[in-house]
mmCIF file of C-alpha atoms and ligand atoms in Angstrom:
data_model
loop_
_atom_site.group_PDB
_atom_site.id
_atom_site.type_symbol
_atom_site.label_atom_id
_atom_site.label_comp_id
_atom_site.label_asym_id
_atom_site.label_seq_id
_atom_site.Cartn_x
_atom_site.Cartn_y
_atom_site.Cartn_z
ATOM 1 C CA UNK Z 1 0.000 0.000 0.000
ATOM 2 C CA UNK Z 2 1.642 3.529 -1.057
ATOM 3 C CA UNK Z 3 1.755 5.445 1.833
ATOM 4 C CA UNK Z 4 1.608 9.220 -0.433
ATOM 5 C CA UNK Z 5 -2.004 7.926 -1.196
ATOM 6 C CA UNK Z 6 -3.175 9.611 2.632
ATOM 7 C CA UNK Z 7 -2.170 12.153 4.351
ATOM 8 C CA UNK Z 8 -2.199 10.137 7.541
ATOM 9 C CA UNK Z 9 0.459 7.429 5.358
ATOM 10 C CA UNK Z 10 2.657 10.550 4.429
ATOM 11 C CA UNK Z 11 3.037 12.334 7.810
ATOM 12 C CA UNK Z 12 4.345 8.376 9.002
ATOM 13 C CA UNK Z 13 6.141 7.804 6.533
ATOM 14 C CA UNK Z 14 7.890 10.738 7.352
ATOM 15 C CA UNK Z 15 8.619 10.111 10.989
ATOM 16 C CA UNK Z 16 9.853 6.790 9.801
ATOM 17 C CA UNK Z 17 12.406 8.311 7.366
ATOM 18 C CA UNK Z 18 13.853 10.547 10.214
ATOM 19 C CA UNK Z 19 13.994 7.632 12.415
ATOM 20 C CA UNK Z 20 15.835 5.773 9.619
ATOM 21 C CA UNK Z 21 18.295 8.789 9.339
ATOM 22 C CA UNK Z 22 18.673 9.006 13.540
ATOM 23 C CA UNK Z 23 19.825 5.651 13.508
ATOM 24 C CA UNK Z 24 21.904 5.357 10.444
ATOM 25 C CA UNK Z 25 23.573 8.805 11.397
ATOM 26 C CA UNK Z 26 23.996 8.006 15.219
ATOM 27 C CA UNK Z 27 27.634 6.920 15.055
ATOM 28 C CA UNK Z 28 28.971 9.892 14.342
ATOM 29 C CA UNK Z 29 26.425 13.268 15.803
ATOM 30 C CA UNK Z 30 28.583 16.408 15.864
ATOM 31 C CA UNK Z 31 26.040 17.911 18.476
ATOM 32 C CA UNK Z 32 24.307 15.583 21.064
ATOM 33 C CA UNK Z 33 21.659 17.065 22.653
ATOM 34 C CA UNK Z 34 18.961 15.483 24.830
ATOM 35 C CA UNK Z 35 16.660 13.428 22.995
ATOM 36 C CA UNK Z 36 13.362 15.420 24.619
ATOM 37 C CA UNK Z 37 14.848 18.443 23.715
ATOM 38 C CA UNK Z 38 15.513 17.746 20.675
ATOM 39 C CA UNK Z 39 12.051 16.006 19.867
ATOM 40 C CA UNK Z 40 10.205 18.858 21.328
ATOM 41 C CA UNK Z 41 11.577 21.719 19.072
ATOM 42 C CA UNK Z 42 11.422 19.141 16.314
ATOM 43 C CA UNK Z 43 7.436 19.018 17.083
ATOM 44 C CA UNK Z 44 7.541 23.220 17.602
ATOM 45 C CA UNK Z 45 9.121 23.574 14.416
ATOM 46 C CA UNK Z 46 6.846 21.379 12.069
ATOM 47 C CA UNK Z 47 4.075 22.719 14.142
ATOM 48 C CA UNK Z 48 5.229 26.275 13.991
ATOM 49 C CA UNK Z 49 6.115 25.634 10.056
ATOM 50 C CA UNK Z 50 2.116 24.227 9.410
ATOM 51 C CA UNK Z 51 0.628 27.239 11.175
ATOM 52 C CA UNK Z 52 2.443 30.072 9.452
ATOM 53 C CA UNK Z 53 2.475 28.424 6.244
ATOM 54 C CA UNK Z 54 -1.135 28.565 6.332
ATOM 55 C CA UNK Z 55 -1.380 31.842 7.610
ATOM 56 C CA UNK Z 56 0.911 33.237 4.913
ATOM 57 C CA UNK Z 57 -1.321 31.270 2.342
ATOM 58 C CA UNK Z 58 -5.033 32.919 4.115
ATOM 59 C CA UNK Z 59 -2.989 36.359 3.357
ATOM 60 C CA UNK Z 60 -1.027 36.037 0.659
ATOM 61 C CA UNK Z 61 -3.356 33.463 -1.681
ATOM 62 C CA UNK Z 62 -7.017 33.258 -0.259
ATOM 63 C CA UNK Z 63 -7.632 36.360 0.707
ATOM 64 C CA UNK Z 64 -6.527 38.511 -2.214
ATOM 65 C CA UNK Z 65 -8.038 35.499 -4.626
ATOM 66 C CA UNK Z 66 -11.126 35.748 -3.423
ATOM 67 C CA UNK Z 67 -11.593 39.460 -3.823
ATOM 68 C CA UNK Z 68 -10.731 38.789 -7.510
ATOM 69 C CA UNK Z 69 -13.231 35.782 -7.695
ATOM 70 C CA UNK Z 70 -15.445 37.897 -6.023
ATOM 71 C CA UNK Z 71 -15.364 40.984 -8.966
ATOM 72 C CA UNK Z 72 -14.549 39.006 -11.614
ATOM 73 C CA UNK Z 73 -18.387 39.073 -13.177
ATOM 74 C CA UNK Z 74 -19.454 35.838 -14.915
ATOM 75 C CA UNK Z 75 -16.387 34.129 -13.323
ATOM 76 C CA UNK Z 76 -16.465 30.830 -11.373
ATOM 77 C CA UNK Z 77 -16.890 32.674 -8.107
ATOM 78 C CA UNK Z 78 -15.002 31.555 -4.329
ATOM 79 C CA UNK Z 79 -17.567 29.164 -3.507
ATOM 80 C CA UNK Z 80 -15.579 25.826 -4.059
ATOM 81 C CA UNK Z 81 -12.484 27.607 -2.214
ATOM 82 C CA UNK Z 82 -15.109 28.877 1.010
ATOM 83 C CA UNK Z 83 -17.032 25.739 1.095
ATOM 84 C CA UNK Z 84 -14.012 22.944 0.265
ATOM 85 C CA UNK Z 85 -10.818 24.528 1.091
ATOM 86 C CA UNK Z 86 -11.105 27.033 3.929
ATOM 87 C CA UNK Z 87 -12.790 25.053 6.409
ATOM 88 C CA UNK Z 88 -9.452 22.233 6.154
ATOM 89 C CA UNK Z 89 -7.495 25.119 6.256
ATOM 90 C CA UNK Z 90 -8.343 26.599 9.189
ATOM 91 C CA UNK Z 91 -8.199 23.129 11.256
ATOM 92 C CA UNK Z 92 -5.019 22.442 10.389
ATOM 93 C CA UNK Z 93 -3.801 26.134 10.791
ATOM 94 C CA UNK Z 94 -5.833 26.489 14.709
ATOM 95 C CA UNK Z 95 -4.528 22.982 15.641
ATOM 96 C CA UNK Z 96 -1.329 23.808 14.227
ATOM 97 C CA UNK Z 97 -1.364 27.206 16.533
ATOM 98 C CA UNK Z 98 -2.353 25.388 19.317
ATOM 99 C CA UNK Z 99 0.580 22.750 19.077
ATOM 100 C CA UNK Z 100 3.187 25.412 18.585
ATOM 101 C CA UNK Z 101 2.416 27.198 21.415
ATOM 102 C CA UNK Z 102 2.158 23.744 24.068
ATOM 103 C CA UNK Z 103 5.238 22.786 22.691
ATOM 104 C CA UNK Z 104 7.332 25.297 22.137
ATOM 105 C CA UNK Z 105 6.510 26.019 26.381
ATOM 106 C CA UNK Z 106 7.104 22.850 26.972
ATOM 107 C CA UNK Z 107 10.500 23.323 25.813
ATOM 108 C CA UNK Z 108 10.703 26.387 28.511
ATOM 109 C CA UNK Z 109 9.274 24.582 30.757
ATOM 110 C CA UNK Z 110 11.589 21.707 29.967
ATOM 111 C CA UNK Z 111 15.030 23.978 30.503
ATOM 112 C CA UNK Z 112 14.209 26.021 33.620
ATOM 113 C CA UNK Z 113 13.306 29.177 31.629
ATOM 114 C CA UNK Z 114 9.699 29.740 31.398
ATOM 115 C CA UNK Z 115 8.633 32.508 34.064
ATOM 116 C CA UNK Z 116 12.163 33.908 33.143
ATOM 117 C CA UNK Z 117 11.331 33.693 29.191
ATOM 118 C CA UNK Z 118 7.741 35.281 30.077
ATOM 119 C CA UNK Z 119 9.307 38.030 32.465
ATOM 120 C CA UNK Z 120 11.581 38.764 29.411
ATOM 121 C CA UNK Z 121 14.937 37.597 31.457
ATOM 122 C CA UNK Z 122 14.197 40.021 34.027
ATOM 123 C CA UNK Z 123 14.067 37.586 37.000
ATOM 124 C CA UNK Z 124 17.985 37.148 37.266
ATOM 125 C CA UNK Z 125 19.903 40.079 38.288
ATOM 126 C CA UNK Z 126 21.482 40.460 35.421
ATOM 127 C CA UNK Z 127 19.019 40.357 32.088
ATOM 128 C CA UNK Z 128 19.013 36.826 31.004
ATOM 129 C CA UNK Z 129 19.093 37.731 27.159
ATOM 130 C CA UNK Z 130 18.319 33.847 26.025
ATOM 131 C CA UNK Z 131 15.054 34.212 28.197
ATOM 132 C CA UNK Z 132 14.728 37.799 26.830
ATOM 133 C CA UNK Z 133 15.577 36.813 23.611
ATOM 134 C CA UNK Z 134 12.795 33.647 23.459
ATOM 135 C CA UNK Z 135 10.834 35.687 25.856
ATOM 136 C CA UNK Z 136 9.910 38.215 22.988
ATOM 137 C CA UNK Z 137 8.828 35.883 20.580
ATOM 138 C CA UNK Z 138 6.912 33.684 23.476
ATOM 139 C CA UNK Z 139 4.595 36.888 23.895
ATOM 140 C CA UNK Z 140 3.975 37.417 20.113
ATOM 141 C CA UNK Z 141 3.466 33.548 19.772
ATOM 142 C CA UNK Z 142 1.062 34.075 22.684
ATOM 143 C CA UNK Z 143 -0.676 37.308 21.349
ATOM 144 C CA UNK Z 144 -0.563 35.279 18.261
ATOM 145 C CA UNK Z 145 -2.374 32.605 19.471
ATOM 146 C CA UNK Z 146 -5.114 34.226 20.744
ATOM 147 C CA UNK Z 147 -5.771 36.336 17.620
ATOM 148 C CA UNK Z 148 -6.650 32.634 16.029
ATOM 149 C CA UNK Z 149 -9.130 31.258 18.784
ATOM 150 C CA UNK Z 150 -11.092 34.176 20.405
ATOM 151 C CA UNK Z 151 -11.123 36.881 16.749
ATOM 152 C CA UNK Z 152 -9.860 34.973 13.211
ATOM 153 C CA UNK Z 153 -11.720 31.808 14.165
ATOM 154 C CA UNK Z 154 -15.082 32.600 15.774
ATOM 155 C CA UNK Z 155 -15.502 34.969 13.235
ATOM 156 C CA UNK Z 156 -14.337 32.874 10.035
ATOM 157 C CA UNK Z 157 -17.129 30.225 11.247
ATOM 158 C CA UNK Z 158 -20.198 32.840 11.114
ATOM 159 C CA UNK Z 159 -17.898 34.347 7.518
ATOM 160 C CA UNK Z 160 -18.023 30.767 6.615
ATOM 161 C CA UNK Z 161 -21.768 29.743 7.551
ATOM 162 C CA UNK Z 162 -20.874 27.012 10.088
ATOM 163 C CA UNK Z 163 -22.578 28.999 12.206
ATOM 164 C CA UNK Z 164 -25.739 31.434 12.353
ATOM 165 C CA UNK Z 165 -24.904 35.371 11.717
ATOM 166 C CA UNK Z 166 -26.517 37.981 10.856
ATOM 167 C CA UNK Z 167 -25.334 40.443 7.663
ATOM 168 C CA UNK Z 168 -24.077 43.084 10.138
ATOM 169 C CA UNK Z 169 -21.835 40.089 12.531
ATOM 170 C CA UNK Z 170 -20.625 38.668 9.072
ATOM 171 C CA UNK Z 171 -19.802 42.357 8.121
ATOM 172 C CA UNK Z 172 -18.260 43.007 11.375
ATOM 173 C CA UNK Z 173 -16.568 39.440 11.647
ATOM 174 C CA UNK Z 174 -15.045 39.967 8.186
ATOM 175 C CA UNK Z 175 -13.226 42.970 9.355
ATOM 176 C CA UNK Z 176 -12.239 41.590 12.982
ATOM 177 C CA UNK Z 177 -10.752 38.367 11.355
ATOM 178 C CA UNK Z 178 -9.237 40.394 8.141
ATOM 179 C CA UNK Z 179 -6.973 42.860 10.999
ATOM 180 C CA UNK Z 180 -6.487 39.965 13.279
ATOM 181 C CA UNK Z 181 -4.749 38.220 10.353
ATOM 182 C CA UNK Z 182 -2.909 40.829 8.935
ATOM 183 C CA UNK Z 183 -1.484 41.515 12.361
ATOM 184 C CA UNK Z 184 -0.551 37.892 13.001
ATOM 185 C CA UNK Z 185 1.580 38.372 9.704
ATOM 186 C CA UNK Z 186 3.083 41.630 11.018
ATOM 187 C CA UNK Z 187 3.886 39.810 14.308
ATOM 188 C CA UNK Z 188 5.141 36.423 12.741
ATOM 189 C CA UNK Z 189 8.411 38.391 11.220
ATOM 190 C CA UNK Z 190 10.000 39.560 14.518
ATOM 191 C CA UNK Z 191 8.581 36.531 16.320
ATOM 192 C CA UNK Z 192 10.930 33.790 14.231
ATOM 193 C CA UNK Z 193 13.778 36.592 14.053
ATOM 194 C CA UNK Z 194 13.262 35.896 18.168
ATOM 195 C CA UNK Z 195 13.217 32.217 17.371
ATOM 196 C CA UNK Z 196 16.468 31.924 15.701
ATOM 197 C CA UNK Z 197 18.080 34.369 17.221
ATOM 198 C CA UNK Z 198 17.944 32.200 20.907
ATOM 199 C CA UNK Z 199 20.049 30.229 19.277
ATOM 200 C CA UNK Z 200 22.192 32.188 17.031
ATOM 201 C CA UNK Z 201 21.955 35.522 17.823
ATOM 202 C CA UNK Z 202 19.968 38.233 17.426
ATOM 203 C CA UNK Z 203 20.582 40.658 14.885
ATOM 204 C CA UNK Z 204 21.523 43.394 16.675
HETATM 205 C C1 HEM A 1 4.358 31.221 15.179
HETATM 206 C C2 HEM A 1 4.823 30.658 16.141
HETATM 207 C C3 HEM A 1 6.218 30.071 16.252
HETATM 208 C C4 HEM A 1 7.091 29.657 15.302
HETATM 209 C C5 HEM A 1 6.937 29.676 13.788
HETATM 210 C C6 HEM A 1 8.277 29.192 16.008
HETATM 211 C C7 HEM A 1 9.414 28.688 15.367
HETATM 212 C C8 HEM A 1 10.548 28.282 16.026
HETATM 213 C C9 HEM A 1 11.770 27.837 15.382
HETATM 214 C C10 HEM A 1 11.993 27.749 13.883
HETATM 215 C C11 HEM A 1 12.651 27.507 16.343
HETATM 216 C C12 HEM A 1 14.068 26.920 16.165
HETATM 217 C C13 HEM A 1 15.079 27.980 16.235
HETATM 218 C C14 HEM A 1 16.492 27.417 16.129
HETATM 219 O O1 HEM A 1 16.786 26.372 16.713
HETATM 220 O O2 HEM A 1 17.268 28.067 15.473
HETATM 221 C C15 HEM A 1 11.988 27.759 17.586
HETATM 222 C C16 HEM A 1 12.593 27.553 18.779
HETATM 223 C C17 HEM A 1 11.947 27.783 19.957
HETATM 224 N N1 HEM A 1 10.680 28.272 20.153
HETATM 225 FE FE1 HEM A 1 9.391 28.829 18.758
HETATM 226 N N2 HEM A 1 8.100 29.323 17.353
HETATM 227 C C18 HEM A 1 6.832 29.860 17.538
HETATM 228 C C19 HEM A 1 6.203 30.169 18.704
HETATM 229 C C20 HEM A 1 6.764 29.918 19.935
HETATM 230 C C21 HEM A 1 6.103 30.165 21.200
HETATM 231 C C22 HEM A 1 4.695 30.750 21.353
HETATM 232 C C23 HEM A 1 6.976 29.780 22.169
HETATM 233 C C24 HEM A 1 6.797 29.795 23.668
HETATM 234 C C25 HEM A 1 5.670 29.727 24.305
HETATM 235 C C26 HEM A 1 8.197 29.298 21.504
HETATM 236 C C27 HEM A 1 9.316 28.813 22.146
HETATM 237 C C28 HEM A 1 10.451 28.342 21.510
HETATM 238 C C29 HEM A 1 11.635 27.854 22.206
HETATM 239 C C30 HEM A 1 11.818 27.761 23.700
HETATM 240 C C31 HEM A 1 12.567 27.508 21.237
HETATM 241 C C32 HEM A 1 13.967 26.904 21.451
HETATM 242 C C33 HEM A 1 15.006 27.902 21.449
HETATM 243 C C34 HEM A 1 16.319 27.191 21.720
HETATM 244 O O3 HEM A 1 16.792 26.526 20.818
HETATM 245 O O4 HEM A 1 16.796 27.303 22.845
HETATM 246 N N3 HEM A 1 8.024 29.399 20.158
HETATM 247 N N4 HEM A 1 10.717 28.234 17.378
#
């Protein structure tokens, strides 16, 4: 049975390859870490990678499609996109939140730095800059994260009819979820700068 036939058969067949590489490579790791670590940030990364993929696709594809769909007289219209597409793409992309966040504290958690990373390294005498550095991008992850479950995706479900709206909430939920989005972009920038820069510096 070909495996790239599901999605379920892909995403194991993945985790299988990288377990084929961890053991084949295992003699000779340049950098050992500790396996939770390292299978934690693994998890945060392909989490962190499905949610802002999709968020970069609502902005950057959906969005601006649909207003072309949407004037394009005589056209085919956004209905297959609304009723097919968009409601997969927003589980994956709220799960996908969701998981980031857990795991990416659970890595805090996991080191002895998350009330330090949350206080911005300002619970050691001297500023902590890994915990300020992580710390910044913890707080847009978090502001982030509740952009996508209390405005884009209460909202998107009356925009979306999975739920009953009137005109005015779908007109006012349009524009809540439409900000909410474009501000989750704005933030996702300096939040992976803070990401990557825990590790190898900031670019300052
Ligand atoms: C959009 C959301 C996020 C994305 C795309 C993201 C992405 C990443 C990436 C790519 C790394 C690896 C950096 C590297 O090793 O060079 C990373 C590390 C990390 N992230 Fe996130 N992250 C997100 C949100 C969060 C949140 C909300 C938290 C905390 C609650 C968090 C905590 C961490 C921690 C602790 C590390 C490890 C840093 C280290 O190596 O010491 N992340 N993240």
């Amino acid at each position: 049975m070909n495996p790239l036939n599901t999605i379920v058969g892909t995403i194991v067949g993945g985790v299988v390859l990288a377990i084929i590489l961890i053991v084949a490579t295992m003699g000779n790791h340049i950098i050992v870490m500790p396996a939770a670590n390292s299978v934690i940030i693994w998890l945060h990364v392909l989490a962190g990678i499905t949610w802002i993929g999709l968020l970069y696709y609502f902005n950057f594809i959906q969005v601006p499609g649909l207003a072309k769909a949407a004037s394009d007289e005589g056209g085919p219209g956004g209905a297959g996109i609304t009723k097919y597409i968009a409601p997969n793409a927003l589980n994956w992309f709220r799960w996908g939140a969701l998981v980031t966040w857990l795991t990416g504290a659970a890595y805090l958690l996991h080191i002895g730095q998350l009330d330090d990373a949350f206080a911005l390294g300002m619970l050691t005498e001297t500023v902590n800059s890994y915990a300020l550095t992580i710390g910044i991008g913890a707080w847009l992850g978090t502001i982030m994260l509740f952009n996508v479950w209390v405005l884009i995706w209460p909202n998107q479900k009356k925009i979306l009819g999975m739920v009953e709206a009137t005109a005015e909430e779908i007109a006012k939920g349009k524009r809540i979820a439409f900000m909410a989005s474009r501000s989750n972009t704005l933030m996702s920038i300096p939040l992976v700068m803070s990401m990557v820069g825990s590790h190898h510096g900031f670019v300052m």
